[in-house]
Coordinates of C-alpha atoms in Angstrom, one line a residue:
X370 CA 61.8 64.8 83.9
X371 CA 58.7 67.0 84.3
X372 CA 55.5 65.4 83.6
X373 CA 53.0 68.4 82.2
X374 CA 49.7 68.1 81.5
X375 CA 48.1 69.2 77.9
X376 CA 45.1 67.7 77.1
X377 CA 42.7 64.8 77.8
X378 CA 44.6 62.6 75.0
X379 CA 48.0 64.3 75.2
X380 CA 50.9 65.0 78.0
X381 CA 54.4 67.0 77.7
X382 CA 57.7 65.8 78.9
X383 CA 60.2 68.3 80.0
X384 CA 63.6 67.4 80.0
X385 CA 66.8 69.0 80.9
X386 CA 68.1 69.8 77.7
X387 CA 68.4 68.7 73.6
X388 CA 71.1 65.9 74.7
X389 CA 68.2 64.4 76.9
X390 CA 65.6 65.0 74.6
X391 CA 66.4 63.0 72.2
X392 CA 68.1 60.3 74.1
X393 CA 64.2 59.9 75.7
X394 CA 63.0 59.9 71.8
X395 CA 65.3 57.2 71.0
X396 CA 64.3 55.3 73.9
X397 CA 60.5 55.7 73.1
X398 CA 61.3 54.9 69.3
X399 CA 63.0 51.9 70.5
X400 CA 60.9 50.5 73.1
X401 CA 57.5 52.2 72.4
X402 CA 54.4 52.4 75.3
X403 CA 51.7 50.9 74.7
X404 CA 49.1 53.6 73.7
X405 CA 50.7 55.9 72.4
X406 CA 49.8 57.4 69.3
X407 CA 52.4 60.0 68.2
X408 CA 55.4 61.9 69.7
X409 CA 56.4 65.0 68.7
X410 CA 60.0 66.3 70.4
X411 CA 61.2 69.5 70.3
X412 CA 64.1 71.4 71.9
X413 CA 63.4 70.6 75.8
X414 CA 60.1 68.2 75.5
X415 CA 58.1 65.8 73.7
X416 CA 54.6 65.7 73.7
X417 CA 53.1 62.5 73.8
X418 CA 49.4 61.8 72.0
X419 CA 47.9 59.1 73.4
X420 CA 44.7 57.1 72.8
X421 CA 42.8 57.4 76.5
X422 CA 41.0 53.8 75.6
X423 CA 44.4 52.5 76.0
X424 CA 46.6 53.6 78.8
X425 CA 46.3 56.9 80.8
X426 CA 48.2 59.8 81.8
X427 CA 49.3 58.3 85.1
X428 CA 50.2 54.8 83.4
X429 CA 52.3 57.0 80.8
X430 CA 54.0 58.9 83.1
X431 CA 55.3 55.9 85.6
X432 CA 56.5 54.3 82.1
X433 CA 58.6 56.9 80.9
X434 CA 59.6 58.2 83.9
X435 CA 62.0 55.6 84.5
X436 CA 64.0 56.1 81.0
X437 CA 67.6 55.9 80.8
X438 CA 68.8 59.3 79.5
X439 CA 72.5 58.6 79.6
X440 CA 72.8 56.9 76.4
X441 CA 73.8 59.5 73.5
X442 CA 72.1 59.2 70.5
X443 CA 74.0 57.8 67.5
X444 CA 74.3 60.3 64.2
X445 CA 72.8 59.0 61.2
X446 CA 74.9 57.8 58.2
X447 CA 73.1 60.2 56.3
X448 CA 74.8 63.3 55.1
X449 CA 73.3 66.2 53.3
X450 CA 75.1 69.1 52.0
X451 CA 73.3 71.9 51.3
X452 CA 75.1 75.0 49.0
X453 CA 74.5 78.1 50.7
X454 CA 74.6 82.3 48.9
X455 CA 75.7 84.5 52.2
X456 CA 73.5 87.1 51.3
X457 CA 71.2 87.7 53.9
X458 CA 69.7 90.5 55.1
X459 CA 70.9 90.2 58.7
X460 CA 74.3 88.9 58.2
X461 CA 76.3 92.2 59.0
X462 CA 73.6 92.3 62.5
X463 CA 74.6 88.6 63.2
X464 CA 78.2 89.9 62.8
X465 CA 78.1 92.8 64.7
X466 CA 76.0 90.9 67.6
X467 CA 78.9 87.9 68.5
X468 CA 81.3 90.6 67.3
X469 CA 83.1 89.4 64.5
X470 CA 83.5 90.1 60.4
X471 CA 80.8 88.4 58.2
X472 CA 82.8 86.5 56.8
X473 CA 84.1 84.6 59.9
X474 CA 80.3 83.8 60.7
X475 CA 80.3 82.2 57.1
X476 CA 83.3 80.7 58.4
X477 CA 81.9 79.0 61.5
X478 CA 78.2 78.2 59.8
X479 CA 80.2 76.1 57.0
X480 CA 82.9 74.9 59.4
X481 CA 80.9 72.2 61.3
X482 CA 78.2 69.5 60.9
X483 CA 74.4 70.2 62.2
X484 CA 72.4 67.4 63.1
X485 CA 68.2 67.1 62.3
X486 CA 67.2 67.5 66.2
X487 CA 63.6 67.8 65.4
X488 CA 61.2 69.0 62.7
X489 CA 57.7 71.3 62.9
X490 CA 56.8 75.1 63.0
X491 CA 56.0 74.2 59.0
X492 CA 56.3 71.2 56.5
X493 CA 60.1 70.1 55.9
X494 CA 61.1 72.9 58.3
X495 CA 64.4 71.1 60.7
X496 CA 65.6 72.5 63.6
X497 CA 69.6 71.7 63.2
X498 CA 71.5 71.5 66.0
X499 CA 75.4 71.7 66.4
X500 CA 77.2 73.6 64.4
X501 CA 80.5 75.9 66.2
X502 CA 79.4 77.2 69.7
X503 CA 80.0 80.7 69.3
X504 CA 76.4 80.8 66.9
X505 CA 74.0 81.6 69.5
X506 CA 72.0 84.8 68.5
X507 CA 68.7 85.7 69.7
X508 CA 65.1 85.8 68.0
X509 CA 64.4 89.0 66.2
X510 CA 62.2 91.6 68.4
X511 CA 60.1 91.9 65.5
X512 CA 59.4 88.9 63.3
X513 CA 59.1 89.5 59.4
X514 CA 56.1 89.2 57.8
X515 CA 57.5 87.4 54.8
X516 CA 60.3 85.3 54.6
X517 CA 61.1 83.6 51.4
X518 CA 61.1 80.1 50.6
X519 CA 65.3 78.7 51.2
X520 CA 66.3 81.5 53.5
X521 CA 68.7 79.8 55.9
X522 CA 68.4 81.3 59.6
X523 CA 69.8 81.5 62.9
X524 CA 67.8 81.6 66.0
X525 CA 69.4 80.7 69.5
X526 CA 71.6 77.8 68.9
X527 CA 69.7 76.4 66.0
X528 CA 70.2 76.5 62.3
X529 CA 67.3 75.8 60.0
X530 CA 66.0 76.5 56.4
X531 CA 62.7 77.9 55.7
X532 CA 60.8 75.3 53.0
X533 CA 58.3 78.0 52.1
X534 CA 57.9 81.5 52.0
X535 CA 56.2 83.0 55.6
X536 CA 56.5 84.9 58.3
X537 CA 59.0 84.7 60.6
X538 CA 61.9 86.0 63.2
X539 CA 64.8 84.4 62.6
X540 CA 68.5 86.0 62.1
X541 CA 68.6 85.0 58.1
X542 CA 72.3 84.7 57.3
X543 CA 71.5 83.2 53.4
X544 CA 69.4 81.6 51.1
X545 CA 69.5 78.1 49.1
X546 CA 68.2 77.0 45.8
X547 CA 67.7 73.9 47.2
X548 CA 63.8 72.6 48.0
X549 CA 63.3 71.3 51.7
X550 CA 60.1 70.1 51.1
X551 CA 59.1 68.9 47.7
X552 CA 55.9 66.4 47.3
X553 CA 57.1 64.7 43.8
X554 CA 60.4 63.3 46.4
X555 CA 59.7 60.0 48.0
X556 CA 60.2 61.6 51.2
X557 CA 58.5 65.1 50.4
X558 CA 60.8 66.4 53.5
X559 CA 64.8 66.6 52.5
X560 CA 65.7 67.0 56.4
X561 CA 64.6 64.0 58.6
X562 CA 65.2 63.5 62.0
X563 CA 68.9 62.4 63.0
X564 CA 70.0 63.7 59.5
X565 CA 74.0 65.0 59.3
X566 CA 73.9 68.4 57.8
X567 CA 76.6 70.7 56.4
X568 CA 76.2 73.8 54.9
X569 CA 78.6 75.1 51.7
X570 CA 79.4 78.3 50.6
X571 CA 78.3 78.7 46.9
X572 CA 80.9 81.1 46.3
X573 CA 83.6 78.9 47.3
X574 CA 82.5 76.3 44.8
X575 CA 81.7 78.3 41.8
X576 CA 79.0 79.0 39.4
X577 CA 78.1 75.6 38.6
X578 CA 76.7 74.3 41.8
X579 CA 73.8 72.1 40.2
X580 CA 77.1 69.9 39.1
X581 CA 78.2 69.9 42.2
X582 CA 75.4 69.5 44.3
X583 CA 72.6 67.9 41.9
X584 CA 69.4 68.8 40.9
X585 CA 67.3 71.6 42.6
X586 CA 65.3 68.7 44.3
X587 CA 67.6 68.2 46.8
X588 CA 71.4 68.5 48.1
X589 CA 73.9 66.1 47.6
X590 CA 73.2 62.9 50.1
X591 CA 75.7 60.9 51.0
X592 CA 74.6 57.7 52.5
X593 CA 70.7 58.2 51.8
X594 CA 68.4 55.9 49.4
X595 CA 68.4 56.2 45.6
X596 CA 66.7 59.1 43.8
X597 CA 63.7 60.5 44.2
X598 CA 60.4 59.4 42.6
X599 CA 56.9 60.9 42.5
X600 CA 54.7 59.9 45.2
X601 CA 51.2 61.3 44.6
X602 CA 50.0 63.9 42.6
X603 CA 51.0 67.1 44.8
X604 CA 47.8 68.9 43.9
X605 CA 45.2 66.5 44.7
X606 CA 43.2 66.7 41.5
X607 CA 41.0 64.3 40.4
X608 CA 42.9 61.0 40.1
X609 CA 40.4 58.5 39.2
X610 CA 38.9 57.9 35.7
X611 CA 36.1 55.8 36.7
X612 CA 34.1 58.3 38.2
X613 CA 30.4 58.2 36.6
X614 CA 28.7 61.6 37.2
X615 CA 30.3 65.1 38.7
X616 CA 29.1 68.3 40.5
X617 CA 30.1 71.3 39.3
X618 CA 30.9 74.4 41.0
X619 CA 28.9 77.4 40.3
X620 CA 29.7 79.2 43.8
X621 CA 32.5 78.8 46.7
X622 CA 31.4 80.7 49.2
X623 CA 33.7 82.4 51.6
X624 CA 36.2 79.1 51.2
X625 CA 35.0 75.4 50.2
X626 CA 37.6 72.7 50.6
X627 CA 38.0 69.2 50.9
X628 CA 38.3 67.4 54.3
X629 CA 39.1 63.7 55.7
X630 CA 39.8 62.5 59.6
X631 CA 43.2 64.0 58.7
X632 CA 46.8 62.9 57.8
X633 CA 48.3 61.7 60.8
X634 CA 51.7 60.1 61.8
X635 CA 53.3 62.8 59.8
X636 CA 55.2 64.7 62.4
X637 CA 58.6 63.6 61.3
X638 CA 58.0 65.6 58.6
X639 CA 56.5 68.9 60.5
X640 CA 52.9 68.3 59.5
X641 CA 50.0 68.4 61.4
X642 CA 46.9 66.6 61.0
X643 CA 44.5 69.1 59.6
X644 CA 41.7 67.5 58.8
X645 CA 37.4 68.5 59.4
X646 CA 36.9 70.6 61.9
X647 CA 33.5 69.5 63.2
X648 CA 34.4 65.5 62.6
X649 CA 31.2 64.2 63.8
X650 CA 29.4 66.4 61.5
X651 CA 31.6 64.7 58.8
X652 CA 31.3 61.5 60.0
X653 CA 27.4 62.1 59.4
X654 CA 27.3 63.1 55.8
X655 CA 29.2 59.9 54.6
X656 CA 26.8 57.9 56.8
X657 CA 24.1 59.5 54.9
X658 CA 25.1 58.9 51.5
X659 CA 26.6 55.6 52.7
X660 CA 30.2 56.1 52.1
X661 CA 32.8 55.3 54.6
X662 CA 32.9 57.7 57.6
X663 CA 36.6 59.0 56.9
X664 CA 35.9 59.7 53.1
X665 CA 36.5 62.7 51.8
X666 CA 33.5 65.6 51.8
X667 CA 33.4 69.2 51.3
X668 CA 33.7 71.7 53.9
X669 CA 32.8 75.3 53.6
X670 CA 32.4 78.0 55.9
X671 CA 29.4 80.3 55.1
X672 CA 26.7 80.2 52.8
X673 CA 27.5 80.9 48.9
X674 CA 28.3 77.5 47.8
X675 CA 26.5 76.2 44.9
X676 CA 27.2 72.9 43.0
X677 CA 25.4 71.6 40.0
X678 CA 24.7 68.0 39.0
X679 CA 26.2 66.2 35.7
X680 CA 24.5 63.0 35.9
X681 CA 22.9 61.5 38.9
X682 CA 23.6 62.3 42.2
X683 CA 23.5 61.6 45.9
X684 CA 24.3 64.3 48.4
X685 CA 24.2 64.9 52.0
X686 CA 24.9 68.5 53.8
X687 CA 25.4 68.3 58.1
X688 CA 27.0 70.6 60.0
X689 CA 25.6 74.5 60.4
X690 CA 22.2 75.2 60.5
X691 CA 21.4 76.6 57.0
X692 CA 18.7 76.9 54.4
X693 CA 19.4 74.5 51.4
X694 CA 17.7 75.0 48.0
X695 CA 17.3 72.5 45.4
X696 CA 16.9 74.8 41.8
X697 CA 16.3 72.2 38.4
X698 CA 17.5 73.0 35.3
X699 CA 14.1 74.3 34.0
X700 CA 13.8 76.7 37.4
X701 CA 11.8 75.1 39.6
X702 CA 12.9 75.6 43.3
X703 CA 12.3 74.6 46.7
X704 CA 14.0 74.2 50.1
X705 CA 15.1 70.6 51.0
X706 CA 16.2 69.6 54.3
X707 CA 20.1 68.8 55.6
X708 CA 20.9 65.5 57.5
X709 CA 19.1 63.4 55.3
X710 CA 20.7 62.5 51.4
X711 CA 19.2 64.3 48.4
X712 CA 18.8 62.9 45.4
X713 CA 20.1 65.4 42.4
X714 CA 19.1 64.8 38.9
X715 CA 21.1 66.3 35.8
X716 CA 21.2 70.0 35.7
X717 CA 19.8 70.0 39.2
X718 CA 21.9 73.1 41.3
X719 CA 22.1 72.9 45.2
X720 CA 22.5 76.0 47.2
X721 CA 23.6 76.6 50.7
X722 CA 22.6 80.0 52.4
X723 CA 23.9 81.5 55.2
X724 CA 23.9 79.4 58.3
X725 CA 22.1 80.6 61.5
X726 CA 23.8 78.3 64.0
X727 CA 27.4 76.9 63.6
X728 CA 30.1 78.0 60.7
X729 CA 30.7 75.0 58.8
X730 CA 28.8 72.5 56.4
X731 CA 30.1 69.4 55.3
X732 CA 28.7 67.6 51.9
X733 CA 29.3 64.5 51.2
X734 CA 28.6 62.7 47.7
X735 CA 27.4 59.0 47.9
X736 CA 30.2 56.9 46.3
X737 CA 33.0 59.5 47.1
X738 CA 34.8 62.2 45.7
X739 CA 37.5 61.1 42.7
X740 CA 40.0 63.0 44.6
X741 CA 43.8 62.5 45.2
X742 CA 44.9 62.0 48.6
X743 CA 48.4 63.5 49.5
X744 CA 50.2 61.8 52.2
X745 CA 47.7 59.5 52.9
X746 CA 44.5 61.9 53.6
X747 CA 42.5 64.2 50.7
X748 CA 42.8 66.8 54.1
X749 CA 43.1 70.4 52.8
X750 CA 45.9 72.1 55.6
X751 CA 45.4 76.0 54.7
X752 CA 48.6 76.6 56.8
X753 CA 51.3 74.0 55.0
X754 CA 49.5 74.4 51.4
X755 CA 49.3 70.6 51.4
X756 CA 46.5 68.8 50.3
X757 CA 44.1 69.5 46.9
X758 CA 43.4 73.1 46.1
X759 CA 40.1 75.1 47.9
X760 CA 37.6 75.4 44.9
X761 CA 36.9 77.6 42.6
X762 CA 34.1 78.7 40.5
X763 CA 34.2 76.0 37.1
X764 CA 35.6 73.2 39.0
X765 CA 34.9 69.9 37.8
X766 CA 34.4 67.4 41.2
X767 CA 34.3 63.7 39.7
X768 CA 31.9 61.5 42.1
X769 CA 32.2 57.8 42.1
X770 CA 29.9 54.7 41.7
X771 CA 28.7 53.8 44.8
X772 CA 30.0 50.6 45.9
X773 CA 27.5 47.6 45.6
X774 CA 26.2 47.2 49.1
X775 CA 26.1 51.1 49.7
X776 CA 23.7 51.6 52.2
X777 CA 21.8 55.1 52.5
X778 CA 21.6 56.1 56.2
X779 CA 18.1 57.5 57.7
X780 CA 17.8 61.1 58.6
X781 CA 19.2 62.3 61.7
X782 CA 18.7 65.4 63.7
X783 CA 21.1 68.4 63.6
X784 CA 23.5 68.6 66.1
X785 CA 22.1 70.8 69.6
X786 CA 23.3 73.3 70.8
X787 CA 25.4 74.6 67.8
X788 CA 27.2 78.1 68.1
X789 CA 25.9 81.5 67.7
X790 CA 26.3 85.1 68.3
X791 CA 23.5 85.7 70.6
X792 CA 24.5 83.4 73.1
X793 CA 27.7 82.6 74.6
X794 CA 29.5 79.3 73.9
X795 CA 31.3 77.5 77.2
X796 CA 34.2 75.5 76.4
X797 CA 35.2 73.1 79.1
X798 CA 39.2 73.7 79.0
X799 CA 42.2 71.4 80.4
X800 CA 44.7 74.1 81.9
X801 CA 48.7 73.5 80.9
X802 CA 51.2 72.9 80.4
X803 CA 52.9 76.5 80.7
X804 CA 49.9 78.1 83.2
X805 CA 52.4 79.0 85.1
X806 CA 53.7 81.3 83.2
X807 CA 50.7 83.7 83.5
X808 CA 50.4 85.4 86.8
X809 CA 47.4 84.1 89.3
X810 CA 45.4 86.7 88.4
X811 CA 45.2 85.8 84.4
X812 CA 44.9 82.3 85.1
X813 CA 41.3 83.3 87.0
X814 CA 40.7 86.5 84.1
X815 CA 40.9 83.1 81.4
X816 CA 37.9 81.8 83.1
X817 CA 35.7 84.8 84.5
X818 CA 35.4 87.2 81.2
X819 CA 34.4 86.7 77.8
X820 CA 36.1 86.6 74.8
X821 CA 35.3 87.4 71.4
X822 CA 36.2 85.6 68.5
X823 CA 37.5 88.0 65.6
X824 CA 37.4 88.6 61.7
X825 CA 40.9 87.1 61.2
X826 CA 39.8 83.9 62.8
X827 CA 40.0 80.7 60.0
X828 CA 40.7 77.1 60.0
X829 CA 44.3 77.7 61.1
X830 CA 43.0 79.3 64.7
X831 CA 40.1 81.5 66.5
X832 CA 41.9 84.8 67.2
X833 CA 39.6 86.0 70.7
X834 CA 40.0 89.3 72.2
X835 CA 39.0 90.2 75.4
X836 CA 38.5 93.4 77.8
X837 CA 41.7 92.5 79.5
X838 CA 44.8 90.8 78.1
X839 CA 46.4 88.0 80.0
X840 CA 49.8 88.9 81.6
X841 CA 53.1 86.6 81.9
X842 CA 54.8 86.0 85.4
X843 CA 57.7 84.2 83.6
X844 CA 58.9 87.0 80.7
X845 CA 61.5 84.6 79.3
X846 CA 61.7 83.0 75.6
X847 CA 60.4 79.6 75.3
X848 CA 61.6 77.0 73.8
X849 CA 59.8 75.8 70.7
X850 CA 57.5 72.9 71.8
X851 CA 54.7 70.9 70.4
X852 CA 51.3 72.4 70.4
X853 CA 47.8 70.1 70.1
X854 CA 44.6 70.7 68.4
X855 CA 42.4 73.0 70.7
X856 CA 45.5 74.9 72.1
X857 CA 45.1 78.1 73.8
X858 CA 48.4 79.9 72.6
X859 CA 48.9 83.1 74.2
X860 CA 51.2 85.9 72.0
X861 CA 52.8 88.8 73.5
X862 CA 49.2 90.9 73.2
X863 CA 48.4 88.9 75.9
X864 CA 44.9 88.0 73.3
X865 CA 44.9 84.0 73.1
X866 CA 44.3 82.2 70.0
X867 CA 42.4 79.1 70.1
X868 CA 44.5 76.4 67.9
X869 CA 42.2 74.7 65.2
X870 CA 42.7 72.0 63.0
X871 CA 45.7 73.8 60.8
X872 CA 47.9 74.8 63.3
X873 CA 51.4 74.6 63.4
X874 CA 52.9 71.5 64.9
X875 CA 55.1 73.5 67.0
X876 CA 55.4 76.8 68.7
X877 CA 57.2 78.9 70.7
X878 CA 54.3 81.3 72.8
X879 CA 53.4 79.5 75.9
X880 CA 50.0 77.5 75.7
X881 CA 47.6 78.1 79.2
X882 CA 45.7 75.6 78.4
X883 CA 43.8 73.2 75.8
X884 CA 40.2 72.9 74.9
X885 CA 38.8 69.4 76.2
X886 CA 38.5 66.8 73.1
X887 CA 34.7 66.6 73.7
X888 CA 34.2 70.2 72.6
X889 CA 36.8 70.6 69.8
X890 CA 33.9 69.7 67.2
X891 CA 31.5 72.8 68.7
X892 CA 34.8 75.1 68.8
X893 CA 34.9 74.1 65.0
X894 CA 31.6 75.5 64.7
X895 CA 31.8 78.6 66.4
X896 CA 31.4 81.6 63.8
X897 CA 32.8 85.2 64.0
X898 CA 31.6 87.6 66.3
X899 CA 30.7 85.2 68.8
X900 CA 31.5 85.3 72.5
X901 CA 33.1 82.3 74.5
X902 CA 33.5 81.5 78.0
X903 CA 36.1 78.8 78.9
X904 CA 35.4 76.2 81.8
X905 CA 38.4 75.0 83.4
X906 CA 37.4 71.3 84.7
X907 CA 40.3 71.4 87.2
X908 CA 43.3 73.1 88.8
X909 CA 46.6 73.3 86.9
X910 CA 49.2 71.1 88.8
X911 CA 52.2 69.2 87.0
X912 CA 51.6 65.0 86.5
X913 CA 53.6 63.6 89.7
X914 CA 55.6 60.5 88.9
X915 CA 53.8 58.3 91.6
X916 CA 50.7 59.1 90.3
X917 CA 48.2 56.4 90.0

């Protein structure tokens, strides 16, 4: 094992290979270390989120290090058969590439069972392992900028199913009617880890492959639970009757969405977190209104947003530094201030202008929003589509009655410091775990020039450019492998991006390092245009398994 270091809450274990891989994650599962949070395995690691409270790097590292990876990992009893149309648009390339007929890879893809290795690049997206030998094709040179949702792919030795329509550079061989991921199911993702999988021909079975192989939510399971039955509502909407006033929308701005602490725990089924970007601020504005601190609120970048009061109302806005305006329904108007709760009577309209420090305001109404939660958190995740919908103009937003004992928090001050263009914004930064892939001199070039973060920046990442790219020593294809909030994932362009709280809970572009949990909030903040500088706080060197 190879102990690699990825945050001040997270570590990555390189292994070997798959066999290893998941022997260790059966090991963990089995026998689990005290501290640790989540594990998220991929083809050659795991990375391990860990609560630093609780244990350490160093106490991590001397109790996994002494695993036993011999034991194979049993198959589940769990069969899924999933019908397959060969029609895909690089099924003659795959062909020509291991130098055989198209039909003889349709062959050798339906021949042999897959197993669910590990799940992530997307909700419900598995990474199947298995399957005949000779199926070991390379990444496209150029991924697609659209891939539709079922499109069954090849890439290395793995076999997966796209749940949703995105980009992407797999070989696809096919396409499948059948839903991976599907919110009204029990378990919204149809592949889980350790799952058999076997892939059929449709046009060896016939026309009538619903009879055959069920319903479009899912393939035919042998050995799984009973059917399928709604879980939550899978587009958040208002879910609660009882709500006793409401704030309607009469402006978005550039994109207003609801935000929690996040949906965590859900990695088995490729999702990541999500969650506020600037969590103190959050945090903040339920204190104010005195709501729970992980309730739901509003977050939206920019100014523009306007919400109107239908009843009685208790609102608190933290976050950016921006003008607020209080407008009544007969036109009086004033500016109120933010970090303290405002008190909106019926008709009342609040406005939020453009923010002069920091990107992102977070309202929260006093009793809570009457919002769904889906898989556990009201978290918007702008990447999976999961979570309720941004808002739009007309929108309805039930609020709740404040429960007795609701106690309205004094003002506080704004944040310091927050983000702006004029001034460049240091980021202390925790260097691994694949720094030494980048030659010497890009590893120093991270540190010593600026970068600027551009237009197509959002909640998914911060795209930065800078005067000189970073360059690779190690050219190679890596392995897909967990990536954490705060991630600075390099692409080809040698231009990082700097992984926010949508991300993708996988990747396969090596990450140089990882923005230090202290300063994850003010990257949240950090608007476009704006320069950063990133502050190593030590050298890159791999965990040692002595370590103390």
């Amino acid at each position: 094992m190879r102990f690699l270091p990825v945050s001040l809450n997270a570590l990555l274990v390189e292994l070997a290979d798959l066999d290893q891989t998941l022997a260790l994650l059966a090991s963990l599962q089995r026998d689990p270390v005290h501290g640790v949070a989540e594990l998220v395995p991929a083809a050659r690691t795991i990375l391990v989120h860990y609560r630093p409270w609780a244990t350490s790097a160093a106490a991590l590292v001397r109790a996994i290090a002494g695993r036993d990876l011999s034991q194979r990992v049993e198959r589940s009893n769990t069969l899924i058969e999933i019908p397959v149309r060969y029609d895909g648009e690089d099924l003659a390339e795959v062909a020509q590439w291991l130098g055989i007929t198209p039909a003889e890879v349709v062959r050798r893809h339906t021949g042999s069972e897959y197993t669910v290795a590990f799940t992530g690049f997307a909700p419900g997206f598995a990474y199947l392992s298995g399957g005949h030998p000779s199926l070991d094709v390379p990444r496209r040179r150029t991924p697609r900028t659209q891939i539709p949702a079922g499109a069954v792919g090849l890439a290395g030795t793995f076999s997966g199913v796209y749940p949703k329509a995105s980009p992407g550079g797999w070989q696809i061989i096919g396409t499948t009617p059948v839903p991976m991921w599907d919110l009204g199911r029990e378990q919204p993702a149809l592949l889980q880890p350790g799952y058999r999988v076997r892939f059929v021909d449709m046009a060896a079975v016939g026309g009538d492959w619903e009879a055959s192989f069920g319903t479009a939510t899912g393939g035919r399971a042998e050995g799984a639970g009973s059917g399928a039955v709604p879980a939550v509502d899978p587009h958040g909407q208002q879910s609660r009757a009882a709500s006793t006033a409401a704030l309607k929308v009469k402006g978005t701005g550039l994109l207003t969405v609801f935000q929690d602490l996040g949906r965590h725990g859900q990695a088995g089924q490729g999702v990541s977190a999500s969650g506020a970007l600037d969590q103190a601020a959050l945090r903040t504005a339920n204190r104010l209104v005195g709501n729970r601190s992980d309730s739901a609120a509003l977050e939206t970048v920019g100014g523009g947003l306007q919400l109107q009061s239908q009843g009685d109302t208790v609102l608190a806005v933290t976050g950016a530094d921006a003008p607020l305006t209080l407008r009544t329904a007969d036109g009086r108007q004033w500016n109120v201030p933010t970090h303290q709760a405002v008190a909106l009577a019926d008709g009342d309209t609040l406005s939020l202008g453009q923010p002069v420090a920091g990107a992102r305001c977070y309202i929260a109404a006093r009793g809570g929003f009457a919002v769904a939660p889906v898989l556990g958190s009201c978290a918007t995740d702008t990447l999976a589509g999961i979570g309720p919908s941004p808002l739009a103009v007309g929108d309805v937003l039930g609020v709740l009655p404040a429960p007795a004992g609701a106690v309205v928090g004094m003002p506080e001050q704004p944040a310091a410091d927050l983000p702006t263009v004029d001034r460049d914004v240091v980021l202390d930064v925790v260097l691994g775990p694949r720094t030494d892939w980048f030659t010497p001199e890009s590893v120093a070039r991270l540190a010593a020039q600026r970068w600027q973060v551009t237009p197509q920046s959002n909640r998914v990442g911060l795209r930065l450019t800078g005067e000189v790219p970073l360059e690779r020593a190690i050219t190679g294809e890596l392995p897909s492998e967990g990536t954490v909030l705060g991630a600075l994932q390099v692409p080809p362009s040698g231009q990082p991006i700097l992984f926010l709280a949508d991300h993708p809970l996988t990747g396969g572009y090596p990450v140089i390092g990882a923005v230090a949990p202290y300063h994850l909030d003010r990257a949240g903040q950090i608007p476009v245009g704006a320069w950063l500088r990133f502050n190593p706080i030590g050298p890159f060197q791999a965990l040692p398994p002595s370590a103390d």
